[in-house]
Every structure is written in structure tokens, then in C-alpha cells.
Short mmCIF file of C-alpha atoms in Angstrom, two decimals:
data_model
loop_
_atom_site.label_atom_id
_atom_site.label_comp_id
_atom_site.label_asym_id
_atom_site.label_seq_id
_atom_site.Cartn_x
_atom_site.Cartn_y
_atom_site.Cartn_z
CA MET A 1 51.38 68.97 55.39
CA GLU A 2 48.84 70.06 52.76
CA LEU A 3 46.06 72.53 53.55
CA ALA A 4 43.24 74.13 51.57
CA ALA A 5 41.87 77.34 53.12
CA PRO A 6 38.15 76.88 54.07
CA SER A 7 35.53 79.63 54.37
CA LEU A 8 33.44 80.36 57.45
CA THR A 9 30.42 78.49 56.05
CA SER A 10 30.66 74.99 54.69
CA ASN A 11 28.08 75.75 51.99
CA GLY A 12 30.25 78.47 50.47
CA SER A 13 28.00 81.43 51.41
CA ALA A 14 29.46 84.84 52.20
CA ALA A 15 31.39 85.10 55.42
CA GLY A 16 30.27 88.57 56.47
CA GLY A 17 26.84 87.64 57.89
CA ASN A 18 25.57 88.36 61.39
CA TYR A 19 27.21 85.54 63.31
CA GLY A 20 27.00 85.31 67.08
CA TYR A 21 29.88 83.80 69.05
CA ASP A 22 27.91 80.59 69.63
CA ASN A 23 27.36 80.19 65.87
CA ILE A 24 31.04 80.77 65.11
CA MET A 25 32.19 78.20 67.67
CA SER A 26 29.57 75.72 66.48
CA TRP A 27 30.86 76.15 62.91
CA PHE A 28 34.45 75.70 64.07
CA ASP A 29 33.63 72.55 66.03
CA ASN A 30 31.92 71.13 62.96
CA VAL A 31 34.75 71.79 60.51
CA THR A 32 37.44 70.62 62.94
CA GLU A 33 35.54 67.42 63.62
CA ASN A 34 35.35 66.75 59.89
CA ALA A 35 38.68 68.27 58.85
CA ALA A 36 39.55 65.78 56.11
CA MET A 37 36.15 66.10 54.42
CA VAL A 38 36.17 69.91 54.71
CA GLN A 39 39.64 70.08 53.17
CA ARG A 40 38.64 67.94 50.20
CA GLU A 41 35.45 69.89 49.56
CA THR A 42 37.35 73.18 49.86
CA LEU A 43 39.82 71.93 47.27
CA ARG A 44 36.88 71.04 45.01
CA ARG A 45 35.43 74.59 45.31
CA ILE A 46 38.83 76.16 44.56
CA LEU A 47 39.23 74.03 41.43
CA GLU A 48 35.64 74.69 40.34
CA LEU A 49 36.21 78.44 40.62
CA ASN A 50 39.65 78.54 39.02
CA TYR A 51 39.72 75.59 36.63
CA GLY A 52 41.03 76.68 33.23
CA VAL A 53 43.41 79.37 34.49
CA GLU A 54 46.78 79.47 32.77
CA TYR A 55 48.79 78.08 35.67
CA LEU A 56 46.58 75.02 36.10
CA LYS A 57 46.35 74.30 32.35
CA LYS A 58 49.94 73.06 32.45
CA TRP A 59 48.92 70.29 34.81
CA LEU A 60 45.19 69.70 34.42
CA GLY A 61 44.70 70.31 30.71
CA GLU A 62 43.09 73.01 28.56
CA GLY A 63 39.97 73.58 30.61
CA ASP A 64 37.45 71.57 28.57
CA GLU A 65 33.96 71.06 29.96
CA ASP A 66 34.50 67.31 30.43
CA MET A 67 37.26 67.90 32.99
CA LYS A 68 35.18 70.57 34.72
CA MET A 69 32.33 68.06 35.06
CA LYS A 70 34.79 65.51 36.44
CA ILE A 71 35.85 67.99 39.13
CA GLN A 72 32.22 68.51 40.12
CA GLU A 73 31.28 64.83 40.08
CA MET A 74 34.46 63.03 41.10
CA GLU A 75 34.58 61.44 44.55
CA ALA A 76 36.42 63.79 46.92
CA CYS A 77 39.31 61.43 47.80
CA ALA A 78 39.87 60.64 44.13
CA LEU A 79 39.91 64.34 43.25
CA GLU A 80 42.48 65.03 45.98
CA SER A 81 44.67 62.19 44.70
CA LEU A 82 44.37 63.37 41.10
CA TYR A 83 45.25 66.94 42.05
CA THR A 84 48.31 66.01 44.12
CA SER A 85 49.54 63.60 41.46
CA LEU A 86 49.33 66.14 38.62
CA VAL A 87 50.06 69.55 40.22
CA PRO A 88 53.59 69.82 41.69
CA VAL A 89 54.57 71.41 45.00
CA ALA A 90 55.85 74.91 44.16
CA SER A 91 57.78 77.76 45.77
CA HIS A 92 57.33 81.48 45.33
CA ALA A 93 59.97 81.43 42.59
CA ASP A 94 57.63 79.23 40.52
CA PHE A 95 54.75 81.70 40.88
CA GLU A 96 56.81 84.88 40.55
CA PRO A 97 56.70 85.17 36.72
CA PHE A 98 52.90 84.80 36.75
CA ILE A 99 52.44 87.31 39.58
CA GLN A 100 54.76 89.78 37.85
CA ARG A 101 52.64 89.62 34.70
CA ILE A 102 49.58 90.42 36.80
CA ALA A 103 51.45 93.34 38.42
CA ASP A 104 52.37 94.62 34.96
CA GLY A 105 48.72 94.71 33.89
CA ASP A 106 48.00 91.35 32.22
CA THR A 107 44.26 90.81 32.79
CA ALA A 108 44.06 87.25 31.43
CA PRO A 109 42.97 84.51 33.87
CA ILE A 110 46.50 83.60 34.91
CA LEU A 111 46.05 82.38 38.50
CA THR A 112 42.34 83.05 39.17
CA GLN A 113 39.25 83.45 37.01
CA GLN A 114 38.28 86.58 38.92
CA PRO A 115 40.54 89.58 38.14
CA ILE A 116 43.20 90.31 40.76
CA THR A 117 43.21 94.06 41.45
CA THR A 118 45.38 94.14 44.58
CA LEU A 119 48.76 92.66 45.48
CA SER A 120 50.19 92.28 48.96
CA LEU A 121 53.85 92.58 49.88
CA SER A 122 55.68 90.27 52.25
CA SER A 123 57.79 91.91 54.98
CA GLY A 124 61.05 90.93 53.28
CA THR A 125 62.74 89.98 56.55
CA THR A 126 63.31 86.34 55.57
CA GLU A 127 65.13 86.76 52.28
CA GLY A 128 65.96 90.46 52.33
CA ARG A 129 63.49 91.42 49.60
CA GLN A 130 59.74 91.86 49.51
CA LYS A 131 57.59 89.55 47.41
CA PHE A 132 54.23 90.12 45.74
CA LEU A 133 51.30 87.82 46.57
CA PRO A 134 47.71 87.99 45.25
CA PHE A 135 45.24 89.72 47.59
CA THR A 136 41.48 89.60 47.04
CA GLY A 137 38.28 90.27 48.94
CA HIS A 138 38.52 86.66 50.09
CA SER A 139 41.81 87.55 51.84
CA SER A 140 40.14 90.26 53.96
CA GLN A 141 37.16 88.03 54.71
CA THR A 142 39.46 85.23 55.86
CA THR A 143 41.30 87.62 58.17
CA LEU A 144 37.97 88.80 59.57
CA GLN A 145 36.97 85.18 60.21
CA ILE A 146 40.20 84.56 62.14
CA PHE A 147 39.66 87.61 64.36
CA MET A 148 36.02 86.74 65.00
CA LEU A 149 36.86 83.15 65.88
CA ALA A 150 39.67 84.24 68.20
CA ALA A 151 37.36 86.78 69.87
CA ALA A 152 34.69 84.12 70.35
CA TYR A 153 37.01 81.77 72.23
CA ARG A 154 38.70 84.61 74.11
CA SER A 155 35.32 85.84 75.33
CA ARG A 156 34.79 82.54 77.14
CA VAL A 157 37.71 83.24 79.44
CA TYR A 158 38.06 87.02 79.21
CA PRO A 159 34.72 88.65 78.41
CA ILE A 160 35.10 92.30 77.43
CA ARG A 161 33.14 94.81 79.49
CA ASP A 162 30.81 97.25 77.76
CA GLY A 163 32.93 100.17 76.67
CA GLY A 164 36.14 98.14 76.88
CA LYS A 165 38.95 99.01 74.50
CA ILE A 166 42.02 97.33 73.03
CA LEU A 167 45.44 98.99 72.88
CA GLU A 168 46.56 97.69 69.50
CA PHE A 169 50.00 98.51 68.15
CA ILE A 170 48.94 98.22 64.53
CA TYR A 171 50.34 100.12 61.58
CA SER A 172 49.12 100.56 58.03
CA GLY A 173 51.87 101.35 55.53
CA LYS A 174 51.58 103.23 52.26
CA GLN A 175 49.82 101.79 49.23
CA PHE A 176 51.14 102.34 45.73
CA LYS A 177 50.31 101.41 42.14
CA THR A 178 52.19 98.79 40.15
CA LYS A 179 53.21 99.28 36.52
CA GLY A 180 49.87 97.74 35.49
CA GLY A 181 47.84 99.98 37.84
CA LEU A 182 47.18 97.40 40.59
CA LYS A 183 47.01 98.60 44.17
CA ALA A 184 49.95 97.21 46.17
CA GLY A 185 50.99 97.28 49.80
CA THR A 186 51.43 94.99 52.78
CA ALA A 187 48.60 92.62 53.68
CA THR A 188 48.10 94.44 57.00
CA THR A 189 47.83 97.76 55.13
CA HIS A 190 45.07 96.35 52.93
CA TYR A 191 43.26 94.79 55.88
CA TYR A 192 43.37 97.81 58.20
CA SER A 193 41.91 99.99 55.43
CA SER A 194 39.18 97.48 54.56
CA ASP A 195 35.50 97.32 55.56
CA GLU A 196 36.26 93.99 57.24
CA PHE A 197 38.47 95.75 59.83
CA LYS A 198 35.57 98.05 60.76
CA ILE A 199 33.21 95.06 60.87
CA LYS A 200 35.65 93.21 63.15
CA GLN A 201 35.58 95.98 65.75
CA LYS A 202 31.77 96.14 65.77
CA LYS A 203 31.16 92.40 65.84
CA THR A 204 33.79 91.58 68.45
CA LYS A 205 32.83 94.66 70.50
CA SER A 206 36.54 95.43 70.79
CA PHE A 207 37.36 98.94 69.68
CA THR A 208 40.94 100.05 69.29
CA CYS A 209 42.08 103.10 71.26
CA SER A 210 43.49 104.80 68.16
CA PRO A 211 41.50 106.26 65.25
CA GLN A 212 42.14 105.26 61.65
CA GLN A 213 44.27 108.36 61.07
CA VAL A 214 46.83 107.04 63.59
CA ILE A 215 46.82 103.49 62.23
CA SER A 216 47.25 104.63 58.62
CA GLY A 217 49.52 107.60 59.27
CA GLY A 218 52.50 106.08 57.45
CA ASP A 219 55.10 107.24 60.01
CA TYR A 220 55.59 104.47 62.58
CA LYS A 221 57.28 106.73 65.15
CA GLN A 222 54.40 109.21 65.16
CA SER A 223 51.84 106.39 65.17
CA THR A 224 53.60 104.67 68.09
CA TYR A 225 53.58 107.87 70.14
CA CYS A 226 49.83 108.31 69.54
CA HIS A 227 49.08 104.64 70.27
CA LEU A 228 50.85 104.99 73.64
CA LEU A 229 49.24 108.36 74.41
CA LEU A 230 45.69 107.21 73.68
CA GLY A 231 46.28 103.84 75.32
CA LEU A 232 47.13 105.66 78.53
CA PHE A 233 44.37 108.24 78.06
CA PHE A 234 41.89 105.33 78.05
CA SER A 235 43.94 103.24 80.49
CA ASP A 236 41.02 102.28 82.75
CA GLN A 237 39.06 101.01 79.74
CA VAL A 238 41.87 98.96 78.15
CA GLU A 239 41.12 95.23 78.30
CA PHE A 240 43.91 93.91 76.05
CA VAL A 241 47.32 95.03 74.81
CA THR A 242 48.07 93.35 71.50
CA SER A 243 49.75 93.48 68.10
CA ALA A 244 50.05 91.35 64.98
CA PHE A 245 53.67 90.56 65.96
CA ALA A 246 55.29 90.66 69.40
CA TYR A 247 58.09 92.82 67.98
CA SER A 248 55.72 95.79 67.64
CA ILE A 249 54.91 95.65 71.36
CA VAL A 250 58.59 95.37 72.31
CA GLN A 251 59.46 98.31 70.05
CA ALA A 252 56.60 100.41 71.43
CA PHE A 253 57.54 99.94 75.08
CA ALA A 254 61.22 100.50 74.37
CA SER A 255 60.13 103.87 72.95
CA PHE A 256 57.87 104.46 75.96
CA GLU A 257 60.87 104.44 78.30
CA GLU A 258 62.06 107.58 76.49
CA LEU A 259 58.66 109.19 75.82
CA TRP A 260 56.64 108.76 79.01
CA GLU A 261 57.31 112.22 80.46
CA GLU A 262 56.19 113.94 77.26
CA ILE A 263 53.12 111.70 77.07
CA CYS A 264 52.19 112.57 80.65
CA ASN A 265 52.49 116.27 79.83
CA ASP A 266 50.07 115.83 76.91
CA ILE A 267 47.56 114.01 79.12
CA LYS A 268 47.88 116.66 81.83
CA HIS A 269 47.13 119.56 79.46
CA GLY A 270 45.08 117.89 76.72
CA THR A 271 47.76 118.80 74.20
CA LEU A 272 49.81 116.92 71.60
CA SER A 273 53.57 116.85 71.22
CA SER A 274 55.18 118.83 68.41
CA LYS A 275 56.65 115.46 67.31
CA ILE A 276 53.29 114.76 65.67
CA THR A 277 53.43 116.70 62.41
CA LEU A 278 51.05 114.76 60.15
CA PRO A 279 47.94 116.99 59.89
CA ARG A 280 45.25 114.28 59.74
CA MET A 281 46.80 112.32 62.61
CA ARG A 282 47.28 115.45 64.69
CA LYS A 283 43.69 116.63 64.22
CA ALA A 284 42.20 113.20 65.01
CA VAL A 285 44.16 112.84 68.26
CA LEU A 286 43.51 116.44 69.38
CA ASP A 287 39.79 115.95 68.78
CA ILE A 288 39.99 113.24 71.45
CA MET A 289 42.44 114.99 73.80
CA ASN A 290 41.49 118.68 73.69
CA PRO A 291 38.21 118.68 75.59
CA ASN A 292 39.58 116.36 78.26
CA PRO A 293 42.83 117.41 79.99
CA ASN A 294 43.36 115.01 82.89
CA PRO A 295 46.00 116.18 85.40
CA PHE A 296 44.95 113.55 87.94
CA LEU A 297 45.56 110.68 85.49
CA ALA A 298 48.85 112.25 84.38
CA SER A 299 50.07 112.45 88.00
CA ARG A 300 49.12 108.82 88.62
CA ILE A 301 50.97 107.66 85.49
CA GLU A 302 54.03 109.77 86.42
CA ALA A 303 54.20 108.16 89.87
CA ILE A 304 53.89 104.66 88.40
CA CYS A 305 56.58 105.39 85.79
CA GLU A 306 58.99 106.72 88.42
CA GLU A 307 58.50 103.47 90.33
CA LEU A 308 58.86 101.33 87.17
CA ARG A 309 62.06 103.08 86.15
CA GLY A 310 63.66 101.91 89.40
CA LEU A 311 62.46 98.37 88.66
CA GLU A 312 63.93 98.30 85.13
CA TRP A 313 60.33 98.66 83.85
CA CYS A 314 59.33 95.17 85.07
CA GLY A 315 55.56 94.75 85.40
CA LEU A 316 54.79 97.75 83.20
CA ILE A 317 51.57 96.51 81.60
CA PRO A 318 49.61 95.40 84.71
CA LYS A 319 50.59 98.57 86.57
CA LEU A 320 49.63 101.01 83.81
CA TRP A 321 46.66 99.01 82.51
CA PRO A 322 45.17 97.33 85.60
CA ASN A 323 42.19 95.89 83.73
CA ALA A 324 44.24 94.27 80.96
CA LYS A 325 43.86 90.50 80.85
CA GLN A 326 47.02 88.42 81.05
CA LYS A 327 47.61 85.22 79.07
CA GLN A 328 50.43 82.79 79.76
CA ASP A 329 51.94 80.82 76.81
CA TRP A 330 53.73 77.45 77.12
CA THR A 331 56.60 76.81 74.75
CA SER A 332 58.38 73.76 73.36
CA SER A 333 61.95 73.17 72.28
CA PRO A 334 62.10 70.35 69.77
CA THR A 335 65.05 69.56 67.57
CA VAL A 336 64.42 70.18 63.88
CA ASP A 337 65.66 68.20 60.95
CA PHE A 338 64.69 68.78 57.32
CA ILE A 339 64.22 65.33 55.87
CA GLU A 340 62.15 65.77 52.71
CA ASP A 341 59.25 63.36 52.35
CA ARG A 342 56.08 63.22 50.32
CA PRO A 343 53.43 65.78 51.36
CA VAL A 344 50.63 64.36 53.50
CA PRO A 345 47.05 65.62 53.86
CA ILE A 346 45.88 67.11 57.13
CA SER A 347 44.17 63.85 58.08
CA GLN A 348 47.45 61.90 58.13
CA VAL A 349 49.71 64.06 60.32
CA LYS A 350 51.06 62.62 63.59
CA VAL A 351 51.53 64.15 67.02
CA GLY A 352 55.13 65.15 67.71
CA GLN A 353 56.10 65.24 64.04
CA GLU A 354 57.18 68.40 62.22
CA TYR A 355 55.96 69.50 58.82
CA GLU A 356 56.32 72.34 56.35
CA ILE A 357 52.95 73.80 55.37
CA VAL A 358 51.83 73.54 51.73
CA LEU A 359 48.78 75.66 50.81
CA THR A 360 46.18 75.76 48.07
CA THR A 361 44.11 78.95 48.26
CA PHE A 362 41.18 80.71 46.61
CA THR A 363 43.58 83.54 45.66
CA GLY A 364 45.55 81.53 43.11
CA LEU A 365 48.29 79.70 44.99
CA TYR A 366 48.41 75.97 44.23
CA ARG A 367 50.43 73.59 46.44
CA TYR A 368 52.45 76.63 47.59
CA ARG A 369 55.31 76.04 50.04
CA LEU A 370 54.68 78.56 52.81
CA GLY A 371 58.12 78.07 54.35
CA ASP A 372 56.82 77.70 57.94
CA VAL A 373 57.87 74.56 59.86
CA VAL A 374 55.30 73.51 62.47
CA GLU A 375 54.98 70.75 65.04
CA VAL A 376 51.73 68.84 65.62
CA ALA A 377 51.15 69.34 69.35
CA GLY A 378 47.83 67.49 69.52
CA PHE A 379 44.34 67.59 68.05
CA HIS A 380 41.21 69.67 68.49
CA ASN A 381 38.52 67.24 67.44
CA GLY A 382 39.94 65.92 64.14
CA THR A 383 42.14 68.93 63.37
CA PRO A 384 45.81 69.22 64.35
CA LYS A 385 46.93 71.92 66.79
CA LEU A 386 50.17 73.42 65.51
CA ASN A 387 53.15 75.00 67.23
CA PHE A 388 55.28 77.26 65.05
CA ILE A 389 58.88 76.05 65.04
CA CYS A 390 60.80 78.16 62.53
CA ARG A 391 61.08 79.46 59.02
CA ARG A 392 62.48 76.63 56.90
CA ARG A 393 65.12 78.69 55.13
CA LEU A 394 66.31 80.52 58.24
CA ILE A 395 69.08 78.15 59.24
CA LEU A 396 72.70 78.55 60.20
CA THR A 397 74.91 76.19 58.24
CA ILE A 398 78.57 76.15 57.28
CA ASN A 399 79.45 72.53 56.68
CA ILE A 400 77.37 69.50 57.69
CA ASP A 401 75.79 71.49 60.50
CA LYS A 402 72.14 72.61 60.51
CA ASN A 403 70.93 74.92 63.26
CA THR A 404 67.43 76.39 63.02
CA GLU A 405 65.90 79.58 64.34
CA LYS A 406 64.61 77.59 67.31
CA ASP A 407 68.06 76.12 68.03
CA LEU A 408 69.53 79.62 67.90
CA GLN A 409 66.87 80.96 70.27
CA LEU A 410 67.70 78.30 72.85
CA VAL A 411 71.43 78.97 72.54
CA VAL A 412 70.95 82.72 73.00
CA GLU A 413 68.74 82.10 76.03
CA ARG A 414 71.53 80.04 77.59
CA GLY A 415 74.07 82.75 76.86
CA THR A 416 72.00 85.59 78.28
CA GLN A 417 71.42 83.87 81.64
CA LEU A 418 74.76 85.34 82.75
CA LEU A 419 73.51 88.90 82.12
CA SER A 420 70.87 88.85 84.85
CA ASP A 421 73.45 89.15 87.64
CA TYR A 422 74.48 92.50 86.16
CA ARG A 423 70.92 93.87 85.81
CA ALA A 424 71.51 93.89 82.07
CA GLU A 425 69.19 92.57 79.37
CA LEU A 426 69.32 91.56 75.75
CA VAL A 427 67.50 94.10 73.57
CA ASP A 428 67.64 92.14 70.30
CA PHE A 429 69.86 89.77 68.33
CA THR A 430 70.54 88.24 64.94
CA SER A 431 73.16 85.94 63.43
CA HIS A 432 75.14 85.20 60.28
CA ALA A 433 77.02 82.18 58.95
CA ASP A 434 80.36 83.65 57.79
CA LYS A 435 81.72 81.50 54.94
CA VAL A 436 84.07 84.15 53.55
CA HIS A 437 86.78 83.67 56.17
CA GLN A 438 88.17 80.15 56.62
CA PRO A 439 87.30 78.18 58.56
CA GLY A 440 83.73 79.45 58.38
CA HIS A 441 82.06 80.31 61.68
CA TYR A 442 78.87 81.63 63.24
CA ILE A 443 78.56 85.30 64.21
CA ILE A 444 75.91 86.32 66.73
CA TYR A 445 75.12 90.03 67.13
CA TRP A 446 73.79 91.28 70.47
CA GLU A 447 72.41 94.66 71.47
CA ILE A 448 72.33 94.86 75.26
CA ASN A 449 70.97 97.34 77.77
CA GLY A 450 73.28 97.81 80.75
CA LYS A 451 76.97 97.56 81.53
CA VAL A 452 78.60 94.14 81.54
CA GLU A 453 82.26 93.27 82.15
CA GLU A 454 84.17 91.95 79.16
CA ARG A 455 85.07 88.70 80.96
CA VAL A 456 81.34 88.02 81.39
CA LEU A 457 80.60 88.69 77.71
CA SER A 458 83.47 86.38 76.80
CA GLU A 459 81.89 83.69 78.96
CA CYS A 460 78.51 84.32 77.28
CA CYS A 461 80.20 83.71 73.94
CA ARG A 462 81.78 80.46 75.12
CA GLU A 463 78.48 79.28 76.65
CA MET A 464 76.58 79.83 73.39
CA ASP A 465 79.20 78.00 71.34
CA ALA A 466 79.08 75.03 73.68
CA SER A 467 75.26 75.00 73.73
CA PHE A 468 74.71 74.17 70.05
CA ALA A 469 73.62 70.53 70.26
CA ASP A 470 73.49 69.73 66.54
CA HIS A 471 75.78 66.74 65.96
CA GLY A 472 77.14 68.15 62.70
CA TYR A 473 78.13 71.36 64.48
CA VAL A 474 79.79 69.61 67.41
CA VAL A 475 81.81 67.32 65.13
CA SER A 476 82.82 70.23 62.90
CA ARG A 477 83.90 72.37 65.86
CA ARG A 478 85.98 69.54 67.31
CA SER A 479 87.75 69.04 63.97
CA ASN A 480 88.08 72.82 63.48
CA SER A 481 86.25 72.67 60.14
CA ILE A 482 84.00 75.29 61.74
CA GLY A 483 85.80 78.05 63.62
CA PRO A 484 85.03 79.52 67.07
CA LEU A 485 81.75 81.34 67.45
CA GLU A 486 82.08 85.13 67.34
CA LEU A 487 79.94 87.37 69.57
CA CYS A 488 79.62 90.98 68.35
CA ILE A 489 78.21 93.61 70.70
CA VAL A 490 76.55 96.43 68.76
CA GLU A 491 75.84 99.93 69.99
CA ARG A 492 72.43 100.91 71.38
CA GLY A 493 69.92 101.71 68.67
CA THR A 494 71.43 99.37 66.06
CA PHE A 495 68.29 97.29 65.64
CA LYS A 496 66.23 100.47 65.32
CA LYS A 497 68.48 101.35 62.37
CA ILE A 498 67.67 97.93 60.89
CA LEU A 499 63.96 98.58 61.45
CA ASP A 500 64.27 102.00 59.80
CA HIS A 501 66.01 100.36 56.82
CA PHE A 502 63.11 97.95 56.28
CA ILE A 503 60.45 100.62 56.83
CA GLY A 504 62.28 102.91 54.41
CA ASN A 505 62.13 100.17 51.79
CA GLY A 506 58.38 99.73 52.06
CA ALA A 507 57.86 97.24 54.91
CA ALA A 508 55.10 97.91 57.47
CA LEU A 509 55.87 97.85 61.18
CA SER A 510 52.87 95.57 61.69
CA GLN A 511 54.69 92.88 59.68
CA PHE A 512 58.26 93.52 60.75
CA LYS A 513 60.19 90.94 62.74
CA THR A 514 63.94 90.94 63.25
CA PRO A 515 65.51 88.27 61.01
CA ARG A 516 67.25 85.84 63.36
CA CYS A 517 69.66 84.74 60.66
CA THR A 518 70.67 86.99 57.79
CA SER A 519 72.91 87.11 54.75
CA ASN A 520 71.49 90.47 53.63
CA GLN A 521 74.55 92.55 52.78
CA MET A 522 72.95 95.88 53.76
CA LEU A 523 72.02 94.55 57.19
CA LEU A 524 75.48 93.08 57.65
CA ARG A 525 77.01 96.45 56.81
CA ILE A 526 74.81 98.14 59.44
CA LEU A 527 75.74 95.50 62.02
CA ASP A 528 79.47 95.64 61.29
CA VAL A 529 79.62 99.45 61.36
CA CYS A 530 77.75 99.45 64.69
CA THR A 531 79.86 96.69 66.33
CA ILE A 532 81.77 98.05 69.33
CA LYS A 533 83.17 94.81 70.85
CA ARG A 534 84.06 91.36 69.51
CA PHE A 535 84.59 88.12 71.41
CA HIS A 536 85.68 84.68 70.16
CA SER A 537 84.68 81.48 71.88
CA THR A 538 87.20 79.41 73.81
CA ALA A 539 84.97 76.33 73.76
CA TYR A 540 86.56 73.31 72.07
CA SER A 541 90.03 74.86 72.57
#
């Protein structure tokens, strides 16, 4: 499915104007009603701005004025057809040499006519290494548009009270300079340090509990402590608890189970734990805490936490943040195949079908394979509503089998149902397709909280093996061309070590998500060293 990234205004004007929620929703209704036309005109603007850059010369010619006039005057459908017929679908590997030249200081118009002065880094959790992508002012403006649009629709159902705050577990990593002097860092780092982030808070009237010094501290453990502390300090004002990725919330509340007593002590006395050693962060938090010790609030939180501890921390958010709004998500569980077909424009997608997203952007990516597989769940006006299914390359495969991230999630859910009888829970998991030992087999790594008998874990292993529904897997298991599934139980804290590994190599917590399938040798070494029990499936015996 091919997309071109539109701006907030259809006439191309700047996106940072004074838009009310009604104006934003009116704009969104207009562009979604006319999605095909908006996409084609967006493509035209991208080509008008960037025609003649080195990458496009290979496909569209040397950038003569005649072709530029054709782009401006050609009928939109014809331009779209010409573009897709001449410019090939490309992966990051195709763009990497061009982006590296930019990182090394080449100022020629390689991908965009406007100079690229900033590069963003991917999290690196998919392929085990971080990748550079162009980042411009347009990137920050687009992110601002997304937040404003989301806030506009959210306000219909959950209007924020005056003075309401948001407990946001957001983290800005460190920026650095490339060989060519370009500023580099994660996209979230660039956004949280941008003017657009400040504009977002003012325009959506949703102010985060934590000051900039906490968000940009650079030490996720210290930042998490301060996020939790200030979130509780302002607990009666908190309207939402949120993060860019769900993992950050899970990680934060796992830490809270160990930190709550110290946090309560800080609230009681208006002090700050000695754990917080970064001077700017410490000063900013103490400026908020010092004048306002609150022993009554601390006592209330202590009583709630004592109760929650006996309930395995179930219901933590509504009890500690009584004014936080709650949203329920519905999920789907389709089967994924990866039959390659010709790319189709947004106007031709069908409900129930799955597609990989291909993007053309203002920042110099042309027919770029994003790697995300989505399902068309329906339409909002003339625009498809998408459910994320999986990362295309994150699949388990040994032989003729193909099991996706979604398939793995369903299998793990089946396996963990047996844990509930033992008041145990799955903390995190990942997997690996072992092709070194013959026959090859799947390995699933679990970190669990609680004590579970070995016979139960063995049954969990068998249940997961039997739950893979992919025909290629079932046939291969029956013929023993794929060996029994192996369940490895790792010691507590293993996935925190994995997180620390990624953070130590430059990833930001705001972008981190546990890879559900990995062949990264460093991660596999961590997992194998931390494995304390192994079980092999008896299914298909």
C-alpha cells in the first residue's frame, strides 16, 4: 500500500498556525473524504520540491525544466502512474549509501533540495543495529500534527479539565555529531527537544508532569524515578497515563513495585532520593518538591500500595490516579502470509486484506518499504483504518514454515493461560529460530514472576508447540524436519539487561520495544547465560 505523507493544510501552508480542535477535525474529515486526490497532490508537491536531486535523477532524468513543468502541469493520476512506473520500491539498504554520504558531510542535493542537518536513529530492535534516517523541520511539524489531531478527537470523549496533567513516560536520549557535523539522535530525542513539543503542550492544554530536565536527563532509571514521583505528586491532577510505546509503561510500573516506599518518603518530606545524581534533573525536581512536603498524600499512597501489593498490583492505575481516563482497545488475530504483489495506491485497498506500507516523504524517502504489515479494518470516509499486524521481517522460519510476530503472540498467550492458577505472570518474552542444531527448532524465552512447578512449565511448552497453526510448521513437526519447541526460563531481570544493552548502545527508552524474534548474537548470549531451566515439547511425539 503506497502512501505520501500530507501536511495539515491542503494548500501547503505552514502547519504551526493557531488551529482550534474544530478546525483540525474539519481538515481531517476533508482529507480523509478525498484521500486519493490528497495523496496524488501530496506526491506532486514532494516531486516539485525535490525534483533534480541525485537519487531521483536515476529514474526521472537530469532535472531539466521541461520535466519540472510536466510535474506541475501533468494530470494527477498520470503523474502517479509515471512515478510508480519509473521509481522502484526500495528498502533502507538502497538508501543507506546516500544517507551515509549526508552523514559524512556531503552537502549536495542528494535526497532533498533543502540541506539535511539532522539525522534520526531507529531503535535497532528489529535488526539489531540502528539505522540513520533523514530528519527535518517537516518531521517535527508532522509529529505535532499527529498529537494535535489525536488530542482533538480525544477531547470529544475525554475533555481535559483546566489544570489537568498527563503522566508521560517519555525519554530523550543523547544527541551527537556525525563525521560530517550533522546532529544525530533518535526521532523522539529530536522531537522532545523541539519547539513543536512545547507548542503541543500549550495547544492541547495537556502539560506533562515532568519538566524538560527529567525528559532529557539521559539516564532512563533516574528519569523513570522522577516521572513516577512527580506523577504521584500531582496524582489528583493526572488525566492520562501514556507513553510512545507500551513497553515504557510496563517498565516504569515494574520499577515502581520496588521504588514506591522511597517515592512515598520523598513526597512526605519534600525531598529527593540520593539515586538522582544528575544536577539539572535534581534541581528541577527539588524546585517542585521542596516547598510542598505532603505527608497526607504520602500516607494515602502508602496505604493504597500496601493493598495493591496483596493484589499482585492489579488495578494500580485507577487506584493511584483516580481521575485518569481509561480506554479499552479491541484486538484482532488474523493469519499473515507474505505473498508479494504489485503495490496499490491508498484508494484501491480492500477491507480484510493485509499490506506492507510503502512511503514517499518530504524528507527524501521515495517508495520506501517501511516494513510494517497492516490490515485494513474499515474506512473513515474514504481513508482506510489500519490495524498493525507485525514487522515484516520479524518471522520465525526454519523450513517451509512462516510464523509472524502476531502468530507468536497468540501462541504465547495460549501457553501462559496455565500460569494464572499459580498466581504467576509472564514478565516478557522473545524467540529465536535455531538453525545451528539439526533438526532446527524454535526457542521461546520466558521471564516469569512467581513460582511454577516444572510439570506445569513443561505443559506450557507442549501447549505452545501444539498451538502454532501454520500449515508448514505442522507438516514439518510431524515429519520431524523441525524439532520440538524449546522453552527457556530466564532469571528475573534478564530483559532489563537486554534493555540496558540497547540503551548503552544509543537507543532511547521512548523507542525501545523488546524484539519478539531475534538472531542478534549479543542478545542470544545474554539470554543463554541467564537461562535457568529448559523444557522440550512432547507435542507430536
